[in-house]
Amino acid sequence: MARYFLRLGRINRNIKSENMFSRILIANRGEIALRIIRACHELDIETVVVYSEADKDAPYLQLADEAVCIGPADCAKSYLNIPRIISAAEITDVEAIHPGYGFLAENIEFAQICQECGITFIGPPVEAMRLLGDKVMARKLAQQAKVPIVPGSDGEIKDISDAIKLANDMGYPVIIKAAAGGGGRGMRIVHNDISLRSAYNAARTEAEIAFGNGSVYLEKYIIEPRHVEIQIMADNKGNALHFYERDCSTQRRHQKMIEESPCPVLDKHTREKLCEAALRVIKEAKYVNAATVEFLLDKNKNFYFIEANTRIQVEHPVTEMVTGYDLIKWQLKVASGMPIKMSQKNIKHNGVAIECRINAEDPENNFTPCPGKITKYIPPGGPGVRVDTHVHQGWTVSPTYDSMIAKVIVHQNTRAAAITTMKRALREFVIEPIKTTIPACLDILSHNLFVKNEIDTGFVERNF
Amino acid sequence: MAEKDIDLKKVKELIEIMKQNGLEELEIKQGDQKIFLRRSQPQSSAGPIVTAVPMMRQEFVSPQSSQSTDVVGQTTAKHEENLIEIKSPIVGTFYSQPTPDSDPYVEVGSSVEPQTIVCIIEAMKVMNEIKAETSGTIAEVFVTNGQAVEYGQVLFKVRPD
């Protein structure tokens, strides 16, 4: 393996607090593994990163203090394999594990095993994860916290006649969702009794296959909603702070493409109520560490809780840019036992940040994944531009993993300036010869509905 | 890899010293630099062969990279092709013998068959017995008792029958 980086001495010997971890393991890969390594370097925490054989040449492995191969490319034998990851944690004698996002980040069994092995899981306590991880239980919790939820079934749908009665009571259209799911799987939107019958069975089957749990519930389908989420951080002393919102309405098939902060159509009053509602849900669950509470905003500015994500999210840099705080460092500090001493009024929102996710997919060909070797790679730069990626010239994008290869985040004083800078950055960004979603992002950013803030979660699929 | 500039004047001086004193090989270490000079036989080439070898900076420790310095056993099998590698199928701690007091399962020269247990790798308090899965003679041992091993790490090389 060629060596690329200067040996890093300890950067910050004096800054580490007493309780801070001296060494942690990062149970993830790619850009988020690198992101966590960077935060650890600045906090003087030693890092161990695990990798599969497919990632053996990733340069970020050399930025960690140790890298341990845990298996072949197949996720089940590597990044999703709890025994191998725990084993790696034991032989490298780490105090904590950061699970990143995806993979085992929201796996209750993994969090539990970490606890039993005396390893701190950098995330919520098992019980909080259990309460908020199940979508049906989370809805109940939100109701307890007096947070409006999307009208829907009171728990799992027992059978098709149950579903039909409820759908007619609420009024069509309705959406069927998997209780154990996410990422758009096990979801079906239906407009009448006939399509409900077939969709109900199809959704149950899909949920069973994807999540091992066929339970589904029903919600009223809100027409042309915006997706607005609130970033929260909570400590183990009951303190919780919000870091304002992100608007993630630019989605394709329930996968986010572009995220921004602030939500361009929120007024001050609604924002306050949203943030307070999010904090209530988190406190009701006795949650600790980073979370995101997701809502739908309808055209009348009513908001409805849909779910909570019990992990750090892909789009966390958007919030970092507008608030000036490093969320990964906060996660590490909270997990090591440091209480949050800051008060809410110290968290200010500045300017506008936008993030574009760049995937190795062909937008002209139904976004078919395009793995392969990147022979030419020139990332953008200049004022207001941040690029979070593990990818470089010569990197081979593997078909085994997620197709996201980079995130471009821009921060400017106004939304118009942020859009201008993002377009400039995307035009500078060279990734060849594989196809990427850069042209699709440019098209969206130039669309007059996007510019005028007249978008909703169906905007991309209707117009592109 | 970045190398500090070699002082050519110094090298020439060293060559002179070697010639004057009839030395065939000379190795000098200074700080993180090492110079190794070997004079070839007068009839075979023009002058001494000069190889400047910068000392490696301390490498990031991956258990994989330390394997070459932990060779146990009397002879290393250099340049032998067709040796079969026995690699670790899991992440854990390598033990060469069943208990601290017993003899190792195998050593260089031990004969193995597919079902022969060659070592134990402990993972999460479970002692996994690792089988040779091949027939032959142990040619080389790459790890020491108690060493942490990762997935795919070479443990032994076997000379097939």
mmCIF file of C-alpha atoms in Angstrom, chain A residues 3 6-7 51 53 62 64-72 83-84 86-88 90-91 113, chain B residues 57-65 89-93 122-125 148-152:
data_model
loop_
_atom_site.group_PDB
_atom_site.id
_atom_site.type_symbol
_atom_site.label_atom_id
_atom_site.label_comp_id
_atom_site.label_asym_id
_atom_site.label_seq_id
_atom_site.Cartn_x
_atom_site.Cartn_y
_atom_site.Cartn_z
ATOM 1 C CA ARG A 3 1.824 5.852 1.871
ATOM 2 C CA LEU A 6 2.680 12.723 6.699
ATOM 3 C CA ARG A 7 2.668 10.893 9.971
ATOM 4 C CA TYR A 51 -12.482 -2.204 6.456
ATOM 5 C CA GLU A 53 -11.258 -6.209 1.318
ATOM 6 C CA GLN A 62 -3.921 5.567 6.639
ATOM 7 C CA ALA A 64 -6.498 6.240 11.253
ATOM 8 C CA ASP A 65 -4.067 5.000 13.884
ATOM 9 C CA GLU A 66 -4.961 1.425 13.070
ATOM 10 C CA ALA A 67 -6.943 -0.274 10.349
ATOM 11 C CA VAL A 68 -8.325 -3.773 10.781
ATOM 12 C CA CYS A 69 -9.581 -5.921 7.924
ATOM 13 C CA ILE A 70 -12.768 -7.610 9.044
ATOM 14 C CA GLY A 71 -13.946 -9.472 6.003
ATOM 15 C CA PRO A 72 -14.650 -9.682 2.292
ATOM 16 C CA PRO A 83 -19.038 -10.488 15.883
ATOM 17 C CA ARG A 84 -16.242 -9.345 13.580
ATOM 18 C CA ILE A 86 -16.762 -6.457 18.244
ATOM 19 C CA SER A 87 -13.755 -8.704 17.853
ATOM 20 C CA ALA A 88 -11.849 -5.905 16.136
ATOM 21 C CA GLU A 90 -11.552 -6.054 21.543
ATOM 22 C CA ILE A 91 -8.186 -6.716 19.967
ATOM 23 C CA ILE A 113 -23.906 -6.056 22.553
ATOM 24 C CA ARG B 57 8.928 6.467 8.900
ATOM 25 C CA GLN B 58 7.013 4.572 11.538
ATOM 26 C CA GLU B 59 4.255 2.998 9.547
ATOM 27 C CA PHE B 60 0.618 3.117 10.511
ATOM 28 C CA VAL B 61 0.180 -0.127 12.267
ATOM 29 C CA SER B 62 -2.074 -2.508 10.541
ATOM 30 C CA PRO B 63 -1.512 -5.999 11.897
ATOM 31 C CA GLN B 64 -1.019 -7.032 8.272
ATOM 32 C CA SER B 65 2.049 -4.824 7.875
ATOM 33 C CA PRO B 89 -10.978 -16.370 8.465
ATOM 34 C CA ILE B 90 -11.920 -14.052 11.308
ATOM 35 C CA VAL B 91 -10.717 -11.166 13.435
ATOM 36 C CA GLY B 92 -9.270 -12.110 16.794
ATOM 37 C CA THR B 93 -6.273 -13.179 18.845
ATOM 38 C CA GLU B 122 -10.076 -16.341 19.915
ATOM 39 C CA ALA B 123 -12.904 -13.950 19.102
ATOM 40 C CA MET B 124 -15.214 -12.612 21.772
ATOM 41 C CA LYS B 125 -14.248 -15.290 24.263
ATOM 42 C CA ALA B 148 -3.985 -9.796 17.163
ATOM 43 C CA VAL B 149 -4.927 -10.863 13.660
ATOM 44 C CA GLU B 150 -7.329 -9.457 11.101
ATOM 45 C CA TYR B 151 -9.443 -11.098 8.433
ATOM 46 C CA GLY B 152 -7.312 -12.408 5.588
#
